[in-house]
CSV table of C-alpha atoms in Angstrom, one decimal:
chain,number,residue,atom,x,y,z
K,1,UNK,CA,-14.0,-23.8,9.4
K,2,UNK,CA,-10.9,-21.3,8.6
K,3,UNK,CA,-11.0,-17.6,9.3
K,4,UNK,CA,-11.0,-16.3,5.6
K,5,UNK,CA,-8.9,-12.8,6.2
K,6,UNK,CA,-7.9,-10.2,3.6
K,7,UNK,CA,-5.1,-7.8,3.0
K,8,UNK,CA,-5.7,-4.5,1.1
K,9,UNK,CA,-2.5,-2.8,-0.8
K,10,UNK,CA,-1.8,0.3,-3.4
K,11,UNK,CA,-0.3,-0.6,-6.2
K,12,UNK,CA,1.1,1.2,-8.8
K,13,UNK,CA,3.5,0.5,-12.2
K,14,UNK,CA,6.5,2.6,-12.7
K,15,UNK,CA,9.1,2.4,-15.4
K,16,UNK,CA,13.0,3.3,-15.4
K,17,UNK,CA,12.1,7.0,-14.4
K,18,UNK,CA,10.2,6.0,-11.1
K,19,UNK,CA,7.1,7.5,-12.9
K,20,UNK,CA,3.8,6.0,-12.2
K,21,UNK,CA,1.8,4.7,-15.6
K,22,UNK,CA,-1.7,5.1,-16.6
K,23,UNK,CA,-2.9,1.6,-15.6
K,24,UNK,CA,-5.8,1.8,-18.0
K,25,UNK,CA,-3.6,2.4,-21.5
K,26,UNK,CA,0.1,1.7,-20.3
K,27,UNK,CA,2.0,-0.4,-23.5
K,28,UNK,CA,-1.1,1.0,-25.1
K,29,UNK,CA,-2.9,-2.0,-23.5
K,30,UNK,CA,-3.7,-1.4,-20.1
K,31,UNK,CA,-3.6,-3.5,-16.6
K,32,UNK,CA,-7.1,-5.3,-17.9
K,33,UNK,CA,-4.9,-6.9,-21.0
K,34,UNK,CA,-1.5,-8.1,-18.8
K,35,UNK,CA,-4.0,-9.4,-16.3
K,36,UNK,CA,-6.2,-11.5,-19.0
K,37,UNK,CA,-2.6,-12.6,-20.4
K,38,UNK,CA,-1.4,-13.4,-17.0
K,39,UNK,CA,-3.7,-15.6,-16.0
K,40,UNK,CA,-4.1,-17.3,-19.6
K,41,UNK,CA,-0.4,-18.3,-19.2
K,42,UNK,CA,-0.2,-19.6,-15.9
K,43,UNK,CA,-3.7,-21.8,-16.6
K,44,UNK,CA,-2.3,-25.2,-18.3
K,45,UNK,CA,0.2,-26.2,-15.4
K,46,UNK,CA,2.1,-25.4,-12.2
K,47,UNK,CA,4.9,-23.2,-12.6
K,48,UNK,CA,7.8,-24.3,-10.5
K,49,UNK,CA,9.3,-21.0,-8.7
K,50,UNK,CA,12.3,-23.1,-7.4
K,51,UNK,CA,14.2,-20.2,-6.2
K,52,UNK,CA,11.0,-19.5,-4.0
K,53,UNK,CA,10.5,-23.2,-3.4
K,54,UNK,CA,6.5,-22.7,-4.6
K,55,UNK,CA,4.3,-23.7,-6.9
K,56,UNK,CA,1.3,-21.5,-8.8
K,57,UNK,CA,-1.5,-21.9,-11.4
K,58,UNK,CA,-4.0,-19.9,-12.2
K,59,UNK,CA,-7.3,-21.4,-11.8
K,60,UNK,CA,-10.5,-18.8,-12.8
K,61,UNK,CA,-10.9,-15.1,-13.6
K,62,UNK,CA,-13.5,-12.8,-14.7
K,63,UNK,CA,-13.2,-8.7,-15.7
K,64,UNK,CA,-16.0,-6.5,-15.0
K,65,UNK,CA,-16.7,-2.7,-16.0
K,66,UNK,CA,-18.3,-1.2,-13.5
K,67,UNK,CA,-21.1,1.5,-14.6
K,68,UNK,CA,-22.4,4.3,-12.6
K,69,UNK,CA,-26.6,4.9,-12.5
K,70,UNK,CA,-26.0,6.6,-15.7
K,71,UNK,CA,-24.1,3.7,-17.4
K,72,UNK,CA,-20.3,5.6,-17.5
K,73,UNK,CA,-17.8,3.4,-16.5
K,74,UNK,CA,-16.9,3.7,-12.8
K,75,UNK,CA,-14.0,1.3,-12.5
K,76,UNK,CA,-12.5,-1.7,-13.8
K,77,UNK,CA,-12.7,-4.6,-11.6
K,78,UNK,CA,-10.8,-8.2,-12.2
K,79,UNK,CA,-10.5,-11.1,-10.0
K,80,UNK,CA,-8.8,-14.0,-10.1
K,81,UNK,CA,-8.3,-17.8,-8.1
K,82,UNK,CA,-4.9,-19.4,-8.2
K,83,UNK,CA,-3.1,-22.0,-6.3
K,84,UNK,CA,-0.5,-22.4,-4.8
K,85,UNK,CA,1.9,-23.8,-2.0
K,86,UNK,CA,5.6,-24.6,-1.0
K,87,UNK,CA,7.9,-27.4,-1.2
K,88,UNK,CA,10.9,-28.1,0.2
K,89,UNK,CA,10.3,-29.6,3.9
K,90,UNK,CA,9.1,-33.0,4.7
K,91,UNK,CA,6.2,-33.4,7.2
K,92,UNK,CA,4.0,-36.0,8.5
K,93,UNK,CA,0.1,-35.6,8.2
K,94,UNK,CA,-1.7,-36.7,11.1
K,95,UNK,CA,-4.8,-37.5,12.1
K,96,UNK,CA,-5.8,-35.5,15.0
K,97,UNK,CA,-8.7,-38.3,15.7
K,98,UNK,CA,-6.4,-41.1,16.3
K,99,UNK,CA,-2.9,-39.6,16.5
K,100,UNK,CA,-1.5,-41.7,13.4
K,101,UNK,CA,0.1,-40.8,10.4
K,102,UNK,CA,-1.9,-41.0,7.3
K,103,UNK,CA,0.8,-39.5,5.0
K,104,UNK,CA,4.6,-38.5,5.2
K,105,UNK,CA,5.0,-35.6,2.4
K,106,UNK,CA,8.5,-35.6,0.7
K,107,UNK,CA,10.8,-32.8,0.5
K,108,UNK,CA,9.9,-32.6,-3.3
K,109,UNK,CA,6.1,-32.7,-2.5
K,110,UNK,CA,4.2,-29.3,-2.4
K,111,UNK,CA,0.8,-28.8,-0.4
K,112,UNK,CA,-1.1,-26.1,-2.6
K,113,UNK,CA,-4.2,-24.3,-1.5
K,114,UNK,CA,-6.7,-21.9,-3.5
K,115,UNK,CA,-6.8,-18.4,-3.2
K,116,UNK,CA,-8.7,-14.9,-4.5
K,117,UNK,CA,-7.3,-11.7,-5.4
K,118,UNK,CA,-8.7,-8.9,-7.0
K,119,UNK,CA,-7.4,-5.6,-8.6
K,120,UNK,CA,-9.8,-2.6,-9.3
K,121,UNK,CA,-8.7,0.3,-11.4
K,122,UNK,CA,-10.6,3.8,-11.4
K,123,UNK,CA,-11.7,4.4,-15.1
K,124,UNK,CA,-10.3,7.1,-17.6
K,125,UNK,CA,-6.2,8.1,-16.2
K,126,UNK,CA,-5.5,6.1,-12.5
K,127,UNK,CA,-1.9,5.7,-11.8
K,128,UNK,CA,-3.1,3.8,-8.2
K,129,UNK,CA,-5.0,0.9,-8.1
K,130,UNK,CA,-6.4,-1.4,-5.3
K,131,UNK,CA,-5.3,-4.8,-4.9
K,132,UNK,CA,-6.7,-7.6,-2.4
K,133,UNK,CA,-5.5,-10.7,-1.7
K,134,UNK,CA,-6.7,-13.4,0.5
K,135,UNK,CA,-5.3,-15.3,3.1
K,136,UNK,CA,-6.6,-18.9,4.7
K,137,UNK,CA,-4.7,-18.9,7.9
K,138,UNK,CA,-1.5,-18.5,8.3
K,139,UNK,CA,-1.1,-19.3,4.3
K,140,UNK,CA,-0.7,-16.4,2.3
K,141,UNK,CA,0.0,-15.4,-1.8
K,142,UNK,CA,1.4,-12.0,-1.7
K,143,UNK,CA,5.2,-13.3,-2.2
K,144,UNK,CA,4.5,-15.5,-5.0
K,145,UNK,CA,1.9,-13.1,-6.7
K,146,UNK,CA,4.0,-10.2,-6.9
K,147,UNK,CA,7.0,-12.1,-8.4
K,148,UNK,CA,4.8,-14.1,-11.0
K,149,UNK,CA,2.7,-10.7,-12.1
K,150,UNK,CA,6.0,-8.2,-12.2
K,151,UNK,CA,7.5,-11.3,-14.5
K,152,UNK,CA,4.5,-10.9,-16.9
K,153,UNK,CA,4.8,-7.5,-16.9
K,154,UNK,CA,8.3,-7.4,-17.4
K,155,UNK,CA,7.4,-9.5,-20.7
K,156,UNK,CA,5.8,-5.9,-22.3
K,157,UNK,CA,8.9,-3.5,-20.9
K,158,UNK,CA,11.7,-4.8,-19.0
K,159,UNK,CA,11.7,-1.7,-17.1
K,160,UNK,CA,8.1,-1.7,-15.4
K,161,UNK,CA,8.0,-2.5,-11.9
K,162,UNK,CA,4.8,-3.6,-9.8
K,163,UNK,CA,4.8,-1.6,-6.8
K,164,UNK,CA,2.9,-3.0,-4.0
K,165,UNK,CA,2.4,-1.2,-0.6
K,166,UNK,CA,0.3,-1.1,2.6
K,167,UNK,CA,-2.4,1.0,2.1
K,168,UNK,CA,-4.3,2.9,5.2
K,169,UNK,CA,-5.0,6.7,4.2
K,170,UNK,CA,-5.3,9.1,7.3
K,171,UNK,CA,-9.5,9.7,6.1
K,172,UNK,CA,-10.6,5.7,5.5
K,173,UNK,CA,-8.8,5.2,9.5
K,174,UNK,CA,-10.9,7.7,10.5
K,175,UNK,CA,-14.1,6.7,8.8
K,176,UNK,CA,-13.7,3.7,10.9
K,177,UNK,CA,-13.1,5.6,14.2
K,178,UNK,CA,-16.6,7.5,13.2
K,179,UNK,CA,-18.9,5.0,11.8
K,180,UNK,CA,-17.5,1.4,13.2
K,181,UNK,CA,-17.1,-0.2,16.5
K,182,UNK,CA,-14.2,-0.9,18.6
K,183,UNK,CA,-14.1,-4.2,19.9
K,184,UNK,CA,-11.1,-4.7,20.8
K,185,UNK,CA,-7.3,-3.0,21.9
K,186,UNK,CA,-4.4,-5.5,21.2
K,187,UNK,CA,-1.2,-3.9,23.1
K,188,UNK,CA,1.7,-6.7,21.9
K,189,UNK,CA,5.4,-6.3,23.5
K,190,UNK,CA,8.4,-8.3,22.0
K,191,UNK,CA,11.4,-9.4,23.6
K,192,UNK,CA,14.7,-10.3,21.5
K,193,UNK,CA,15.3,-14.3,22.3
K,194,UNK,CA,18.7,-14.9,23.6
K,195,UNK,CA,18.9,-18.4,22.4
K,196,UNK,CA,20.1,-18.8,19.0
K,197,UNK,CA,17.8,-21.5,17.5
K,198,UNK,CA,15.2,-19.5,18.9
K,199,UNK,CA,15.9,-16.6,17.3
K,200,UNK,CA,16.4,-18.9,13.9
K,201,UNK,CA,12.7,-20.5,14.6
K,202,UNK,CA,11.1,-16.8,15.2
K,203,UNK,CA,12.6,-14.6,12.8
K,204,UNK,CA,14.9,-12.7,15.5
K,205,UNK,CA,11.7,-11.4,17.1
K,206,UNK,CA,9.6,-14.1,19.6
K,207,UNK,CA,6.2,-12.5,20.6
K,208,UNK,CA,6.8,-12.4,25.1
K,209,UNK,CA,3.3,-10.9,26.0
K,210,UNK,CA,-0.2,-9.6,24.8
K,211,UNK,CA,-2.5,-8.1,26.4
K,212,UNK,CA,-6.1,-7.4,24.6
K,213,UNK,CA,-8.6,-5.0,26.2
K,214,UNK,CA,-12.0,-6.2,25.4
K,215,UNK,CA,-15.7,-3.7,24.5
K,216,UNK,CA,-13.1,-0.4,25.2
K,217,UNK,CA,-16.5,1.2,25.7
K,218,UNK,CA,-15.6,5.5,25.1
K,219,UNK,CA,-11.7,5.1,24.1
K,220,UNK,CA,-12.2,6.3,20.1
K,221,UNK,CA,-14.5,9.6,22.0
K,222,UNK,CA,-12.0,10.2,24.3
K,223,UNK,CA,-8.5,9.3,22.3
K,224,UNK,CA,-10.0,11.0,18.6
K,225,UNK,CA,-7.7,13.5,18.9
K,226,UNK,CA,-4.6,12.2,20.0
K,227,UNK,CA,-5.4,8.9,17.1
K,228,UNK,CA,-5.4,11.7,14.5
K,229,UNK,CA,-2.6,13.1,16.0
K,230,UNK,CA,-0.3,9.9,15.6
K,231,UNK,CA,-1.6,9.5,12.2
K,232,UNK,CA,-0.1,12.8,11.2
K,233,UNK,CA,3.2,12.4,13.1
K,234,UNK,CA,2.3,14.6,16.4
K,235,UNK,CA,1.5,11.9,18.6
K,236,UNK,CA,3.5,8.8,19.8
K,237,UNK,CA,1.5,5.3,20.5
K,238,UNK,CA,1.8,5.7,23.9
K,239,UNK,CA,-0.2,8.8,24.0
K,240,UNK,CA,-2.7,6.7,22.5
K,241,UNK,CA,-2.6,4.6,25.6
K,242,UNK,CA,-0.3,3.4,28.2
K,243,UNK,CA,-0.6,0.9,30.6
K,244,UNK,CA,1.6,0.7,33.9
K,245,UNK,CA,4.4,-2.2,34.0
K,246,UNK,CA,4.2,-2.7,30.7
K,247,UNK,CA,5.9,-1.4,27.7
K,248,UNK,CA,4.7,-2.6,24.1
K,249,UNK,CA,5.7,-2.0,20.6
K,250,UNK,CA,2.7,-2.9,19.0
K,251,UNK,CA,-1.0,-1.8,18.9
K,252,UNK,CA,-3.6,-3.2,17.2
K,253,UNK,CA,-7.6,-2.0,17.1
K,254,UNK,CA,-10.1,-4.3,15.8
K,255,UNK,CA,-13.4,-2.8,14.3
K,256,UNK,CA,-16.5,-4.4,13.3
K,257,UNK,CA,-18.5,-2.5,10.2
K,258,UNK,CA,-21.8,-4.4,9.4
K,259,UNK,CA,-20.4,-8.3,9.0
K,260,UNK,CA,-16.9,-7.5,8.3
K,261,UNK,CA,-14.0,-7.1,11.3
K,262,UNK,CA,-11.2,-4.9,10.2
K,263,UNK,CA,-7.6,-4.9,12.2
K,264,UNK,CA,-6.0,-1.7,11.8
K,265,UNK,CA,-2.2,-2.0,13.0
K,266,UNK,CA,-0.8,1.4,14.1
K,267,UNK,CA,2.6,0.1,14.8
K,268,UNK,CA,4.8,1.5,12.3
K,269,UNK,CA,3.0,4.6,10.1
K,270,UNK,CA,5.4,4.1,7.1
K,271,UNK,CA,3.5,0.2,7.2
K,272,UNK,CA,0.4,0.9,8.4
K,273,UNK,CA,-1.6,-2.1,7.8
K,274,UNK,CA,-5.5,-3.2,7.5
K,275,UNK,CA,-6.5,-6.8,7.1
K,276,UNK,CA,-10.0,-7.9,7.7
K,277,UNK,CA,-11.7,-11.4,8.0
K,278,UNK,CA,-14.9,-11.4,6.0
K,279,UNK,CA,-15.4,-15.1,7.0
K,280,UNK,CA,-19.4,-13.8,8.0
K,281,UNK,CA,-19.7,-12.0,5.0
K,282,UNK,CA,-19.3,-15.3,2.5
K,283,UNK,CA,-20.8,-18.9,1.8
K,284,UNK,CA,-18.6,-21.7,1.8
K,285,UNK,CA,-18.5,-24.5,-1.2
K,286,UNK,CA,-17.2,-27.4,1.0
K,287,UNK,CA,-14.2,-26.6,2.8
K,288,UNK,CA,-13.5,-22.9,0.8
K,289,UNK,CA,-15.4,-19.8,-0.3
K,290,UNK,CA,-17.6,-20.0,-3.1
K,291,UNK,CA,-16.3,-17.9,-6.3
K,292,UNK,CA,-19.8,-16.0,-5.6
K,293,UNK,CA,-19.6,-14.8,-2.4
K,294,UNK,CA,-15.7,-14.0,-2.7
K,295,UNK,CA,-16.4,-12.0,-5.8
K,296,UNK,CA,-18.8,-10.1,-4.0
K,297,UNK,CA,-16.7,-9.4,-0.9
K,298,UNK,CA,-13.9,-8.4,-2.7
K,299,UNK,CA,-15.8,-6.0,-5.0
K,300,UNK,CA,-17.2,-4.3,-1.7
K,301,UNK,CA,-14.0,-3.8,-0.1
K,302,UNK,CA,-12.4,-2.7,-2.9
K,303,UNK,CA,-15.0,0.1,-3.9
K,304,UNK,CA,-14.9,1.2,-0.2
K,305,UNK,CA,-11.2,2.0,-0.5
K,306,UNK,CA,-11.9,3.5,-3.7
K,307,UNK,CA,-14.2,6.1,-2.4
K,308,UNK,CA,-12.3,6.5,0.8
K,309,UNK,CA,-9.1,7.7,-1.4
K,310,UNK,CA,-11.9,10.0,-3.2
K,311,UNK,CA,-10.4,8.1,-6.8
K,312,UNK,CA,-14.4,7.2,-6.9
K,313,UNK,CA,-17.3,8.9,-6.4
């Protein structure tokens, strides 16, 4: 079975000015309308990106209102399955059993997969919105999504942008350090390869050491301060922690919070990232997620954020 992971991002629409639109009555339609309309038109076939070398169709979506106890709207919630995958590269499938090739793809062939996202809206005026996307592996959507949706969107103004970004406030990171549990430190150092196809093969950067402290029992008690430092620019990540003989450039904590692991990477604060894998928090329908269990993940997460940003109560 595959790790089913996640990846949370703001997003936000500007036009020409740089200013950020009311998501619920931009175009004097709204994000619930272009995402209805996206998804419509991307349902009867693949669409061939070839600049991208992908593929994408949209498969299934639903859009909620969510109400408060006293039946007000709370926020808008919409998800969505599409598929998609890249062409471009032959490859030979084996299999793994006996070692033979069952299948040799073509360079024209692509290998698609199925994948959620989500984007949840505060009601009444929200210029910031959540949105979630879902990764099986090392496969991801983000690319592909963002250049489809801002193409739709582009469709009611030519002069709207989609404006994606990591999302990890200072308050939700340390909501974590109070109420979850460490599990484990990842300290990552990178050398530069020297080798030319090397560096070709690993994106300049080729991943020389890591080294994961496991059950850190006491490091978010005694390192609170110096965390919250960092995240406010006072503090470095080696006052976080250091370790003798060896220098790294990245640090990764992994916290559990009732079935769901979440991987906050302090590495860079103008990227600070969160993915979790919420593979023990869904069902599976054969090899994937079930549209049930998916929706109800996503419409978790995506509410936490909310209320950690304070854009819900």
């Amino acid at each position: 079975m595959k790790r089913v992971s996640i990846a949370v991002y703001g997003f936000n629409i500007q036009n020409d000015q740089n200013q950020m639109l009311d998501l619920n009555s931009f175009e004097e339609v709204g994000l619930s309308e272009v995402f209805e309309s996206f998804m419509k038109d991307n349902a009867n076939k693949y669409e061939n990106i070839s600049r991208k070398e992908k593929v994408f169709k949209a498969e299934d979506w639903n859009i909620f209102n969510v109400l408060d106890e006293n039946k007000r709207q709370r926020y808008l919630f919409m998800i969505g399955k599409i598929k998609t995958g890249g062409y471009g590269m032959s490859s030979e499938i084996i299999n793994p059993e006996t070692s033979e090739t069952n299948y040799e793809k073509g360079v024209g062939e692509a290998e698609v997969l199925p994948f959620y996202f989500c984007l949840a809206i505060p009601a009444d005026h929200a210029t910031r919105g959540i949105l979630i996307l879902q990764t099986i592996g090392v496969y991801s959507m983000k690319s592909v999504f963002e250049h489809m949706f801002e193409k739709k969107l582009k469709l009611y103004n030519s002069n709207h942008q989609f404006i994606t970004g990591n999302l990890a406030p200072r308050q939700y990171i340390e909501n974590y350090m109070q109420n979850g549990i460490l599990q484990r430190i990842h300290l990552v150092q990178y050398e530069r390869p020297v080798n030319r196809d090397e560096r070709l093969e690993v994106d300049f950067h080729c991943k020389a050491k890591e080294l994961v402290i496991h059950k850190p029992v006491g490091f978010i008690t005694q390192k609170r301060e110096i965390i919250s430092g960092y995240l406010t620019g006072r503090r470095t990540l080696t006052d976080i922690i250091m370790i003798n003989d060896f220098e790294f450039q990245e640090l990764k904590m992994d916290f559990t919070k009732g079935k769901r692991t979440k991987t906050i990477n302090l590495s860079n604060l103008s990227k600070l990232a969160i993915t979790e894998d919420i593979t023990g928090a869904i069902s599976f329908e054969g090899e994937f997620p079930s549209k049930e269990s998916m929706m109800e993940a996503l419409k978790s997460v995506a509410e936490d954020y909310m209320i950690s940003m304070g854009t819900i109560a």
